[in-house]
Short mmCIF file of C-alpha atoms in Angstrom, two decimals:
data_model
loop_
_atom_site.label_atom_id
_atom_site.label_comp_id
_atom_site.label_asym_id
_atom_site.label_seq_id
_atom_site.Cartn_x
_atom_site.Cartn_y
_atom_site.Cartn_z
CA MET N 267 -74.42 -46.14 -2.24
CA GLU N 268 -71.83 -45.30 -4.80
CA PRO N 269 -70.68 -41.65 -4.81
CA VAL N 270 -70.42 -40.26 -8.36
CA ILE N 271 -69.90 -36.55 -7.64
CA ILE N 272 -67.65 -35.56 -4.76
CA PHE N 273 -66.84 -31.94 -3.86
CA ASP N 274 -64.08 -31.81 -1.28
CA LYS N 275 -63.56 -28.32 0.21
CA VAL N 276 -64.02 -26.67 -3.17
CA SER N 277 -63.54 -22.94 -3.64
CA LYS N 278 -63.79 -21.09 -6.87
CA SER N 279 -62.84 -17.50 -7.49
CA TYR N 280 -62.77 -15.72 -10.79
CA HIS N 281 -60.42 -13.10 -12.07
CA LEU N 282 -62.40 -10.15 -13.26
CA TYR N 283 -61.25 -10.27 -16.84
CA HIS N 284 -62.82 -7.01 -17.90
CA HIS N 285 -59.83 -5.23 -16.35
CA ILE N 286 -57.56 -6.45 -19.08
CA ASN N 287 -59.75 -6.96 -22.08
CA ARG N 288 -58.08 -4.09 -23.86
CA LEU N 289 -54.56 -4.61 -24.99
CA LYS N 290 -54.13 -0.85 -24.91
CA ILE N 291 -54.75 -0.67 -21.20
CA LEU N 292 -52.48 -3.60 -20.61
CA ILE N 293 -49.64 -1.99 -22.50
CA LEU N 294 -50.10 1.57 -21.28
CA LYS N 295 -50.48 0.68 -17.65
CA LEU N 296 -48.72 -2.60 -17.43
CA TYR N 297 -47.82 -2.36 -13.79
CA ASN N 298 -51.17 -1.05 -12.62
CA SER N 299 -53.17 -3.52 -14.61
CA VAL N 300 -51.17 -6.48 -13.38
CA SER N 301 -51.68 -5.52 -9.77
CA ALA N 302 -55.34 -4.71 -10.37
CA PHE N 303 -55.70 -8.05 -12.10
CA ARG N 304 -54.20 -9.87 -9.14
CA SER N 305 -56.38 -8.17 -6.57
CA SER N 306 -59.68 -8.18 -8.41
CA ARG N 307 -61.01 -11.63 -7.70
CA TYR N 308 -64.58 -12.57 -7.24
CA GLU N 309 -65.30 -15.50 -4.99
CA ALA N 310 -68.16 -17.57 -6.41
CA LEU N 311 -67.93 -20.57 -4.09
CA ARG N 312 -66.23 -20.82 -0.71
CA ASP N 313 -65.10 -24.12 0.75
CA ILE N 314 -68.04 -26.30 -0.19
CA SER N 315 -68.19 -30.05 0.31
CA PHE N 316 -70.92 -32.48 -0.66
CA THR N 317 -71.34 -35.92 -2.18
CA ILE N 318 -73.96 -37.07 -4.67
CA ASN N 319 -74.56 -40.80 -5.07
CA ARG N 320 -75.44 -42.74 -8.20
CA GLY N 321 -79.09 -42.40 -9.07
CA GLU N 322 -79.73 -39.47 -6.76
CA VAL N 323 -81.72 -36.52 -8.04
CA VAL N 324 -80.50 -33.34 -6.42
CA GLY N 325 -82.06 -29.92 -6.75
CA ILE N 326 -80.05 -26.74 -6.29
CA ILE N 327 -81.77 -23.57 -5.13
CA GLY N 328 -80.51 -20.14 -4.19
CA LYS N 329 -80.62 -16.50 -5.15
CA ASN N 330 -79.29 -15.30 -8.49
CA GLY N 331 -75.53 -15.00 -8.35
CA SER N 332 -75.13 -17.32 -5.40
CA GLY N 333 -72.97 -19.82 -7.29
CA LYS N 334 -75.46 -22.34 -8.69
CA SER N 335 -74.24 -22.18 -12.28
CA THR N 336 -70.62 -22.24 -11.14
CA THR N 337 -71.39 -25.49 -9.32
CA LEU N 338 -72.83 -27.01 -12.51
CA GLY N 339 -69.84 -25.76 -14.52
CA LEU N 340 -67.47 -27.41 -12.07
CA ILE N 341 -69.35 -30.72 -12.31
CA ALA N 342 -69.31 -30.50 -16.12
CA GLY N 343 -65.55 -29.94 -16.00
CA VAL N 344 -65.55 -26.75 -18.06
CA ILE N 345 -64.06 -24.74 -15.20
CA ARG N 346 -61.53 -25.81 -12.62
CA PRO N 347 -61.73 -25.21 -8.87
CA THR N 348 -59.28 -22.70 -7.40
CA THR N 349 -58.72 -24.94 -4.38
CA GLY N 350 -60.17 -28.27 -3.29
CA LYS N 351 -60.85 -31.42 -5.22
CA ILE N 352 -63.74 -32.55 -7.42
CA THR N 353 -64.30 -36.14 -8.46
CA VAL N 354 -66.90 -36.98 -11.10
CA ARG N 355 -67.49 -40.55 -12.26
CA GLY N 356 -69.49 -41.05 -15.42
CA ARG N 357 -70.39 -39.20 -18.58
CA VAL N 358 -71.84 -35.76 -17.85
CA LEU N 359 -74.42 -34.32 -20.23
CA PRO N 360 -75.53 -30.74 -19.67
CA VAL N 361 -78.77 -29.31 -21.01
CA LEU N 362 -77.56 -26.21 -22.80
CA GLU N 363 -79.04 -22.77 -22.66
CA LEU N 364 -81.47 -21.88 -25.41
CA GLY N 365 -79.94 -22.83 -28.75
CA GLY N 366 -76.49 -23.30 -27.24
CA GLY N 367 -74.39 -25.54 -29.44
CA PHE N 368 -76.85 -25.26 -32.29
CA HIS N 369 -76.14 -23.55 -35.55
CA PRO N 370 -79.02 -21.38 -36.80
CA GLU N 371 -78.40 -22.07 -40.50
CA LEU N 372 -78.46 -25.86 -40.15
CA THR N 373 -81.63 -27.95 -40.09
CA GLY N 374 -82.91 -29.52 -36.90
CA ARG N 375 -81.75 -32.89 -38.19
CA ASP N 376 -78.18 -31.70 -38.80
CA ASN N 377 -78.12 -29.89 -35.49
CA ILE N 378 -78.99 -33.11 -33.67
CA LEU N 379 -75.88 -34.70 -35.13
CA LEU N 380 -73.68 -31.67 -34.40
CA ASN N 381 -74.93 -31.31 -30.85
CA GLY N 382 -74.81 -35.02 -30.08
CA VAL N 383 -71.22 -35.33 -31.29
CA LEU N 384 -70.17 -32.22 -29.36
CA LEU N 385 -71.72 -33.78 -26.27
CA GLY N 386 -69.34 -36.69 -26.59
CA HIS N 387 -71.10 -39.31 -28.73
CA THR N 388 -69.97 -40.93 -31.96
CA ARG N 389 -71.77 -40.10 -35.19
CA SER N 390 -73.17 -43.60 -35.57
CA HIS N 391 -74.59 -43.55 -32.05
CA VAL N 392 -76.31 -40.20 -32.60
CA LYS N 393 -77.70 -41.37 -35.94
CA GLU N 394 -79.15 -44.47 -34.31
CA ARG N 395 -80.93 -42.33 -31.77
CA ARG N 396 -82.00 -39.58 -34.13
CA ASP N 397 -85.54 -40.82 -34.82
CA GLU N 398 -86.27 -41.12 -31.12
CA ILE N 399 -84.90 -37.63 -30.53
CA ILE N 400 -87.07 -36.15 -33.28
CA GLU N 401 -90.13 -38.01 -32.04
CA PHE N 402 -89.68 -36.85 -28.45
CA SER N 403 -88.93 -33.24 -29.39
CA GLY N 404 -92.32 -32.94 -31.08
CA VAL N 405 -91.02 -30.39 -33.62
CA GLY N 406 -92.53 -32.56 -36.37
CA GLU N 407 -92.06 -31.45 -39.96
CA TYR N 408 -89.92 -28.50 -38.87
CA ILE N 409 -87.06 -30.92 -38.30
CA ASP N 410 -85.83 -30.33 -41.87
CA GLN N 411 -86.02 -26.54 -41.58
CA PRO N 412 -83.07 -24.38 -40.48
CA ILE N 413 -83.41 -23.86 -36.76
CA LYS N 414 -83.32 -20.08 -37.10
CA THR N 415 -87.01 -20.50 -37.94
CA TYR N 416 -87.72 -22.27 -34.61
CA SER N 417 -89.49 -20.67 -31.70
CA SER N 418 -87.70 -20.58 -28.36
CA GLY N 419 -89.98 -23.34 -27.10
CA MET N 420 -89.06 -25.57 -30.02
CA LEU N 421 -85.33 -24.98 -29.44
CA THR N 422 -85.65 -26.01 -25.83
CA ARG N 423 -87.62 -29.09 -26.79
CA LEU N 424 -84.99 -30.15 -29.30
CA GLY N 425 -82.10 -29.45 -26.94
CA PHE N 426 -83.68 -31.33 -24.08
CA SER N 427 -84.70 -34.21 -26.32
CA ILE N 428 -81.12 -34.69 -27.59
CA VAL N 429 -79.66 -34.89 -24.12
CA VAL N 430 -82.22 -37.19 -22.50
CA ASN N 431 -82.25 -39.60 -25.42
CA LEU N 432 -78.48 -40.03 -25.52
CA GLU N 433 -78.30 -42.12 -22.33
CA PRO N 434 -76.66 -39.67 -19.94
CA GLU N 435 -75.05 -41.02 -16.80
CA ILE N 436 -75.10 -37.66 -15.07
CA LEU N 437 -77.57 -35.05 -16.27
CA LEU N 438 -77.16 -31.34 -15.49
CA ILE N 439 -80.13 -29.05 -16.01
CA ASP N 440 -79.81 -25.30 -15.56
CA GLU N 441 -83.24 -23.62 -15.40
CA VAL N 442 -83.81 -24.03 -19.11
CA LEU N 443 -87.01 -25.98 -18.95
CA ALA N 444 -89.08 -23.01 -17.87
CA VAL N 445 -89.35 -22.00 -21.54
CA GLY N 446 -91.50 -24.80 -22.92
CA ASP N 447 -95.29 -24.87 -22.66
CA LYS N 448 -97.15 -26.69 -19.90
CA GLU N 449 -97.54 -29.85 -21.89
CA PHE N 450 -93.84 -30.03 -22.71
CA GLN N 451 -92.88 -29.33 -19.13
CA LYS N 452 -95.07 -32.23 -18.08
CA GLN N 453 -93.42 -34.40 -20.73
CA CYS N 454 -89.99 -33.34 -19.38
CA ILE N 455 -90.87 -34.17 -15.81
CA ASN N 456 -92.15 -37.58 -16.93
CA LYS N 457 -88.96 -38.21 -18.87
CA MET N 458 -86.87 -37.21 -15.89
CA MET N 459 -88.87 -39.56 -13.68
CA SER N 460 -88.21 -42.42 -16.07
CA LEU N 461 -84.49 -41.57 -16.25
CA LYS N 462 -84.48 -41.50 -12.48
CA LYS N 463 -85.93 -45.02 -12.43
CA LYS N 464 -83.12 -46.11 -14.74
CA GLY N 465 -80.60 -44.85 -12.20
CA VAL N 466 -79.46 -41.65 -13.94
CA THR N 467 -77.94 -39.13 -11.55
CA MET N 468 -79.41 -35.64 -12.00
CA VAL N 469 -78.43 -32.22 -10.76
CA PHE N 470 -81.10 -29.70 -11.40
CA VAL N 471 -81.17 -25.94 -10.85
CA SER N 472 -84.68 -24.60 -10.57
CA HIS N 473 -86.78 -21.90 -9.01
CA LYS N 474 -89.94 -23.99 -9.18
CA MET N 475 -90.51 -25.56 -5.81
CA ASP N 476 -93.31 -27.87 -6.96
CA GLU N 477 -91.03 -29.47 -9.59
CA LEU N 478 -88.25 -29.87 -7.06
CA LEU N 479 -90.60 -31.50 -4.57
CA LYS N 480 -91.89 -33.85 -7.23
CA ILE N 481 -88.65 -35.34 -8.50
CA CYS N 482 -85.79 -34.54 -6.13
CA ASP N 483 -84.44 -36.83 -3.45
CA ARG N 484 -82.47 -34.02 -1.95
CA VAL N 485 -82.13 -30.26 -2.23
CA LEU N 486 -78.98 -28.16 -1.77
CA TRP N 487 -79.52 -24.53 -0.90
CA ILE N 488 -76.55 -22.45 -1.93
CA ASN N 489 -76.45 -19.06 -0.27
CA ASP N 490 -73.63 -16.59 0.09
CA HIS N 491 -71.32 -18.87 -1.90
CA THR N 492 -71.58 -21.80 0.50
CA VAL N 493 -73.96 -24.70 1.07
CA HIS N 494 -76.46 -23.16 3.43
CA MET N 495 -78.66 -26.22 3.81
CA ASP N 496 -78.58 -29.76 2.43
CA GLY N 497 -81.33 -32.27 2.98
CA ASN N 498 -84.87 -33.40 2.47
CA PRO N 499 -86.63 -31.40 -0.31
CA SER N 500 -89.70 -30.38 1.70
CA GLU N 501 -87.63 -29.19 4.66
CA VAL N 502 -85.11 -27.22 2.63
CA THR N 503 -87.69 -25.60 0.35
CA SER N 504 -89.94 -24.55 3.23
CA VAL N 505 -87.04 -22.90 5.08
CA TYR N 506 -85.94 -21.31 1.80
CA LEU N 507 -89.38 -19.90 1.10
CA ASP N 508 -89.65 -18.50 4.63
CA SER N 509 -86.29 -16.77 4.47
CA MET T 148 -58.91 -48.00 -33.11
CA ASN T 149 -58.60 -46.20 -29.82
CA ALA T 150 -62.03 -44.94 -28.68
CA THR T 151 -60.90 -41.38 -27.91
CA LEU T 152 -59.19 -41.02 -31.27
CA ARG T 153 -62.23 -42.49 -33.02
CA TYR T 154 -64.39 -39.91 -31.25
CA GLN T 155 -62.07 -37.00 -32.04
CA ILE T 156 -62.12 -37.92 -35.72
CA ASP T 157 -65.94 -37.98 -35.59
CA LEU T 158 -65.97 -34.60 -33.88
CA ILE T 159 -63.59 -33.00 -36.40
CA PHE T 160 -65.53 -34.51 -39.29
CA THR T 161 -68.84 -33.19 -37.92
CA LEU T 162 -67.48 -29.69 -37.22
CA THR T 163 -65.91 -29.45 -40.68
CA GLN T 164 -69.11 -30.64 -42.30
CA LYS T 165 -71.01 -28.00 -40.31
CA ASP T 166 -68.63 -25.24 -41.40
CA LEU T 167 -68.97 -26.23 -45.04
CA ALA T 168 -72.76 -26.49 -44.84
CA VAL T 169 -73.03 -23.11 -43.11
CA ARG T 170 -70.70 -21.46 -45.58
CA TYR T 171 -72.78 -22.55 -48.53
CA SER T 172 -76.27 -22.27 -47.12
CA ASN T 173 -78.41 -19.73 -48.96
CA SER T 174 -75.74 -19.43 -51.64
CA TYR T 175 -76.52 -20.46 -55.21
CA LEU T 176 -72.97 -20.59 -56.50
CA GLY T 177 -71.58 -22.16 -53.34
CA TYR T 178 -68.03 -23.37 -53.78
CA LEU T 179 -67.44 -21.17 -56.84
CA TRP T 180 -67.36 -18.14 -54.55
CA SER T 181 -64.22 -19.38 -52.86
CA LEU T 182 -62.55 -19.29 -56.28
CA ALA T 183 -63.92 -15.84 -57.08
CA ASN T 184 -61.83 -14.04 -54.49
CA PRO T 185 -58.32 -15.12 -55.59
CA LEU T 186 -59.33 -14.92 -59.25
CA ALA T 187 -60.53 -11.34 -58.80
CA TYR T 188 -57.25 -10.49 -57.07
CA ALA T 189 -55.28 -12.16 -59.86
CA MET T 190 -57.19 -10.15 -62.48
CA THR T 191 -56.67 -6.88 -60.64
CA PHE T 192 -52.95 -7.44 -60.07
CA PHE T 193 -52.50 -8.56 -63.66
CA LEU T 194 -54.15 -5.39 -64.91
CA VAL T 195 -52.21 -3.12 -62.57
CA PHE T 196 -48.76 -4.69 -62.72
CA LYS T 197 -48.61 -6.31 -66.14
CA VAL T 198 -50.73 -3.99 -68.25
CA PHE T 199 -50.22 -0.63 -66.51
CA ILE T 200 -46.82 -0.90 -64.82
CA ARG T 201 -45.52 -3.45 -67.34
CA ILE T 202 -43.70 -5.75 -65.00
CA ASP T 203 -40.99 -7.68 -66.80
CA MET T 204 -42.12 -11.25 -66.30
CA GLU T 205 -43.36 -13.99 -68.60
CA ASN T 206 -46.57 -15.81 -67.67
CA TYR T 207 -47.38 -13.26 -65.01
CA ALA T 208 -51.02 -14.40 -64.78
CA MET T 209 -49.88 -17.96 -64.12
CA PHE T 210 -47.36 -16.67 -61.61
CA LEU T 211 -50.11 -14.86 -59.68
CA ILE T 212 -52.47 -17.83 -59.73
CA ALA T 213 -49.75 -20.20 -58.47
CA GLY T 214 -49.25 -18.07 -55.36
CA LEU T 215 -52.63 -16.57 -54.63
CA PHE T 216 -54.58 -19.75 -53.85
CA SER T 217 -52.23 -20.95 -51.12
CA TRP T 218 -52.16 -17.39 -49.77
CA GLN T 219 -55.96 -17.42 -49.75
CA TRP T 220 -55.94 -20.51 -47.53
CA PHE T 221 -53.50 -18.85 -45.17
CA SER T 222 -55.28 -15.51 -44.99
CA ASN T 223 -58.80 -16.98 -44.66
CA SER T 224 -57.80 -19.22 -41.78
CA ILE T 225 -55.75 -16.58 -39.99
CA THR T 226 -58.39 -13.86 -40.33
CA MET T 227 -61.07 -16.20 -38.96
CA ALA T 228 -58.87 -17.67 -36.22
CA PRO T 229 -59.37 -15.01 -33.49
CA THR T 230 -63.15 -15.47 -33.50
CA ILE T 231 -63.18 -19.27 -33.27
CA PHE T 232 -63.81 -19.70 -29.54
CA ILE T 233 -65.85 -16.52 -29.20
CA ALA T 234 -68.24 -17.65 -31.92
CA ASN T 235 -68.76 -20.96 -30.10
CA ASP T 236 -68.89 -19.56 -26.59
CA SER T 237 -72.09 -21.27 -25.51
CA MET T 238 -70.60 -24.70 -26.24
CA VAL T 239 -67.26 -23.88 -24.65
CA LYS T 240 -68.96 -22.68 -21.50
CA LYS T 241 -71.12 -25.75 -21.01
CA VAL T 242 -69.49 -28.79 -22.56
CA ASN T 243 -66.09 -30.22 -21.85
CA PHE T 244 -65.13 -31.30 -25.37
CA PRO T 245 -61.55 -31.11 -26.72
CA ARG T 246 -61.30 -27.42 -27.61
CA SER T 247 -58.49 -27.80 -30.10
CA THR T 248 -60.92 -29.52 -32.48
CA LEU T 249 -62.49 -26.13 -33.27
CA PRO T 250 -59.37 -24.48 -34.79
CA PHE T 251 -58.42 -27.85 -36.28
CA SER T 252 -61.65 -28.12 -38.25
CA THR T 253 -61.60 -24.53 -39.53
CA THR T 254 -58.05 -25.10 -40.77
CA LEU T 255 -59.13 -28.35 -42.36
CA GLN T 256 -62.06 -26.66 -44.04
CA ASP T 257 -59.84 -24.03 -45.65
CA MET T 258 -57.40 -26.74 -46.70
CA ILE T 259 -60.21 -28.59 -48.47
CA HIS T 260 -61.03 -25.41 -50.37
CA PHE T 261 -57.42 -25.04 -51.36
CA ILE T 262 -57.26 -28.64 -52.61
CA LEU T 263 -60.37 -28.06 -54.71
CA SER T 264 -58.84 -24.90 -56.18
CA ILE T 265 -55.87 -26.87 -57.55
CA ILE T 266 -58.19 -27.68 -60.46
CA VAL T 267 -58.14 -24.00 -61.41
CA ILE T 268 -54.35 -23.95 -61.22
CA VAL T 269 -54.21 -26.96 -63.53
CA ALA T 270 -56.58 -25.24 -65.97
CA PHE T 271 -54.29 -22.20 -66.09
CA LEU T 272 -51.21 -24.39 -66.54
CA LEU T 273 -52.81 -26.13 -69.52
CA TYR T 274 -53.81 -22.78 -70.99
CA TYR T 275 -50.17 -21.66 -70.81
CA ASP T 276 -48.96 -24.92 -72.40
CA MET T 277 -47.55 -26.32 -69.19
CA LYS T 278 -48.70 -29.41 -67.39
CA PRO T 279 -48.76 -30.88 -63.89
CA ALA T 280 -45.52 -32.66 -63.03
CA LEU T 281 -45.19 -36.16 -61.60
CA SER T 282 -43.51 -34.64 -58.56
CA TRP T 283 -46.92 -33.30 -57.46
CA ILE T 284 -47.74 -36.81 -56.22
CA TYR T 285 -45.40 -36.37 -53.24
CA GLY T 286 -44.94 -32.60 -53.39
CA VAL T 287 -48.58 -31.63 -52.92
CA PRO T 288 -49.24 -33.82 -49.85
CA LEU T 289 -45.93 -32.74 -48.31
CA LEU T 290 -46.64 -29.03 -48.68
CA LEU T 291 -50.26 -29.56 -47.55
CA VAL T 292 -49.04 -31.09 -44.30
CA LEU T 293 -46.51 -28.30 -43.73
CA GLN T 294 -48.97 -25.51 -44.41
CA PHE T 295 -51.64 -27.27 -42.37
CA PHE T 296 -49.47 -27.38 -39.27
CA MET T 297 -48.32 -23.81 -39.73
CA VAL T 298 -51.89 -22.52 -40.09
CA PHE T 299 -53.22 -24.76 -37.30
CA GLY T 300 -50.47 -23.60 -34.94
CA LEU T 301 -51.12 -19.93 -35.66
CA SER T 302 -54.88 -20.49 -35.31
CA LEU T 303 -54.38 -22.08 -31.89
CA LEU T 304 -52.29 -19.10 -30.85
CA LEU T 305 -54.61 -16.38 -32.18
CA SER T 306 -57.86 -18.02 -31.09
CA SER T 307 -56.54 -18.60 -27.55
CA PHE T 308 -55.14 -15.09 -27.11
CA ASN T 309 -58.23 -13.42 -28.48
CA VAL T 310 -60.39 -14.95 -25.74
CA PHE T 311 -58.49 -12.73 -23.29
CA PHE T 312 -57.39 -9.82 -25.47
CA ARG T 313 -60.10 -9.04 -27.97
CA ASP T 314 -57.84 -6.55 -29.77
CA ILE T 315 -55.99 -9.46 -31.37
CA GLU T 316 -58.80 -9.62 -33.90
CA ARG T 317 -58.12 -6.09 -35.21
CA LEU T 318 -54.39 -6.54 -35.02
CA THR T 319 -54.60 -9.72 -37.09
CA ASN T 320 -56.36 -7.95 -39.93
CA ILE T 321 -53.59 -5.40 -40.19
CA LEU T 322 -50.83 -8.02 -39.89
CA VAL T 323 -52.37 -10.15 -42.63
CA MET T 324 -52.40 -7.13 -44.96
CA LEU T 325 -48.76 -6.33 -44.17
CA LEU T 326 -47.79 -9.97 -44.62
CA PHE T 327 -49.43 -10.08 -48.01
CA TYR T 328 -47.24 -7.30 -49.41
CA SER T 329 -44.09 -8.56 -47.74
CA THR T 330 -44.52 -12.03 -49.21
CA PRO T 331 -43.41 -12.61 -52.79
CA ILE T 332 -46.85 -13.23 -54.29
CA ILE T 333 -47.29 -10.33 -56.69
CA TYR T 334 -43.53 -10.06 -57.26
CA SER T 335 -40.91 -12.78 -57.38
CA GLU T 336 -38.29 -13.36 -54.71
CA THR T 337 -35.52 -12.59 -57.26
CA MET T 338 -36.76 -9.00 -57.59
CA ILE T 339 -36.02 -8.18 -53.95
CA PRO T 340 -32.82 -6.09 -53.59
CA ASP T 341 -30.04 -7.85 -51.70
CA ARG T 342 -30.26 -5.63 -48.65
CA PHE T 343 -33.87 -6.71 -48.13
CA LYS T 344 -33.18 -10.41 -48.68
CA LEU T 345 -33.13 -11.06 -44.94
CA LEU T 346 -36.77 -10.00 -44.82
CA LEU T 347 -37.54 -12.80 -47.21
CA TYR T 348 -36.29 -15.40 -44.77
CA LEU T 349 -37.79 -13.75 -41.69
CA ASN T 350 -41.29 -13.83 -43.09
CA PRO T 351 -42.68 -17.19 -41.91
CA ILE T 352 -44.96 -17.78 -44.87
CA THR T 353 -42.58 -16.80 -47.65
CA PRO T 354 -40.90 -20.24 -47.89
CA ILE T 355 -44.16 -22.16 -48.21
CA ILE T 356 -45.65 -19.78 -50.78
CA ILE T 357 -42.48 -19.96 -52.88
CA SER T 358 -42.45 -23.75 -52.52
CA TRP T 359 -46.03 -24.03 -53.80
CA ARG T 360 -45.31 -21.79 -56.77
CA LYS T 361 -42.14 -23.67 -57.72
CA LEU T 362 -44.00 -26.95 -57.45
CA PHE T 363 -46.93 -25.78 -59.56
CA MET T 364 -44.92 -23.98 -62.25
CA GLU T 365 -41.66 -25.93 -62.41
CA GLY T 366 -42.55 -29.20 -60.73
CA THR T 367 -39.60 -28.88 -58.34
CA LEU T 368 -39.11 -28.54 -54.60
CA ASP T 369 -36.29 -26.29 -53.43
CA PRO T 370 -34.63 -28.02 -50.42
CA LEU T 371 -33.77 -24.71 -48.72
CA PHE T 372 -37.32 -23.33 -48.88
CA LEU T 373 -38.71 -26.73 -47.95
CA MET T 374 -36.56 -26.86 -44.84
CA LEU T 375 -37.44 -23.30 -43.91
CA SER T 376 -41.14 -24.12 -44.36
CA ALA T 377 -40.79 -27.17 -42.13
CA ALA T 378 -38.96 -25.13 -39.49
CA TYR T 379 -41.58 -22.38 -39.44
CA ALA T 380 -44.43 -24.91 -39.49
CA SER T 381 -43.09 -26.84 -36.51
CA GLY T 382 -42.26 -23.59 -34.70
CA ALA T 383 -45.78 -22.23 -35.23
CA PHE T 384 -47.36 -25.51 -34.19
CA ILE T 385 -45.26 -25.96 -31.04
CA ILE T 386 -45.69 -22.37 -29.84
CA GLY T 387 -49.41 -22.37 -30.69
CA TYR T 388 -49.96 -25.63 -28.89
CA ILE T 389 -48.09 -24.59 -25.75
CA ILE T 390 -50.01 -21.29 -25.51
CA PHE T 391 -53.28 -23.09 -26.14
CA LYS T 392 -52.50 -25.68 -23.43
CA LYS T 393 -51.66 -22.93 -20.95
CA LEU T 394 -54.81 -20.91 -21.62
CA SER T 395 -57.52 -23.35 -22.71
CA TRP T 396 -58.70 -24.37 -19.24
CA LYS T 397 -59.64 -20.74 -18.55
CA PHE T 398 -61.71 -20.26 -21.73
CA ALA T 399 -65.03 -21.06 -20.06
CA GLU T 400 -64.41 -18.41 -17.40
CA ALA T 401 -63.23 -15.66 -19.67
CA LEU T 402 -65.81 -15.97 -22.43
#
């Protein structure tokens, strides 16, 4: 068992930036706004610790606003913990929200390159993989159309296809897959199963208990900004559903 | 080559290519539009100052052209700078890529436009019986590097601040307008009365604009203006980079 994601007593609080998003307010009430700024913190995660091992597939459940997305952001390294220590070993690839990191005026083909490079791959590597990505996405002849013409389902397909075909070591999925049709969702689950067999570590936020039961080795229930329960998927989900 | 550097070059190349493709999508005349703006300004200023006000200067049209294109690079980049991270918020919030590549590639993109517009400057020179000097071979790359670092530094500064204070965007528009009239572009530096001369040296873009014009029209580089340009460029870059470093880790939270 090789730990690849370690959260050691991690807390994260946010400043509420809306207090200072006007320069006018900052200048007119400098003293007040500074003290308001200091005091207005929102605690998203409080003192959480857990370890995820290589090849584990971990589901995260919890109410809206409980800190699930903050946890994924911390793993991806886009935000830093306020206190505590996070260790992540391996290349993290997040599945972006609908159309995130795409440019609407560019074709699907160009967007694959743009997105793949932004996700940390070289141009030549993305180009090598491009045919596979197009094939898996199932957008067909639309691939040479600007993606502003795509439906939301097609965008999700393309986005998911890019990430899973670029050999992630750690895959983060934030409730985006709910958009595609049934067939695509099945295709996604199959792909995730095959990535799991290859030893890819996955962290997966979802509200669909049947999906979680199908592919997860473990489920974390985040409630009230802490890990409320951590364990076997069927146990955690049944307690969660009863609560 | 070092793998990280190799990747960063790929990233900058891809982002610049994207910016260029987006800029010219759905546009029939494409690149020609980026010439239209400074040329329209040149025509207007020529009409107003040469024909109506009768400014006492030979080759006034050439004079305008030699300053307006480098100004265009500066003003395009600086006006766009505040929106850079906001426009790419979904990427910034989810992916941990080197954020400085975004302002870098927009600066690069505007530099490429400027380089392409040198053809127009050459055409005007030939029309006025002048020709490009040999000194361009080292002068052009030197000034390109200086202006690049000045614009990149200011872009880092403005784009980082604007994530937290959205008013920077409005403020920038006004400052760019004020800078335009306080920079010797439509008038020459020799016309400024002595008591305002200090202003000339305090304006950070004056030295580089004058340097470009001297290089294009006379084929010379003035050491004083060159040194001032270098000083302002390194100052802008260092300050911009420090501010960016201090703020960039919070971008994903504040966007």
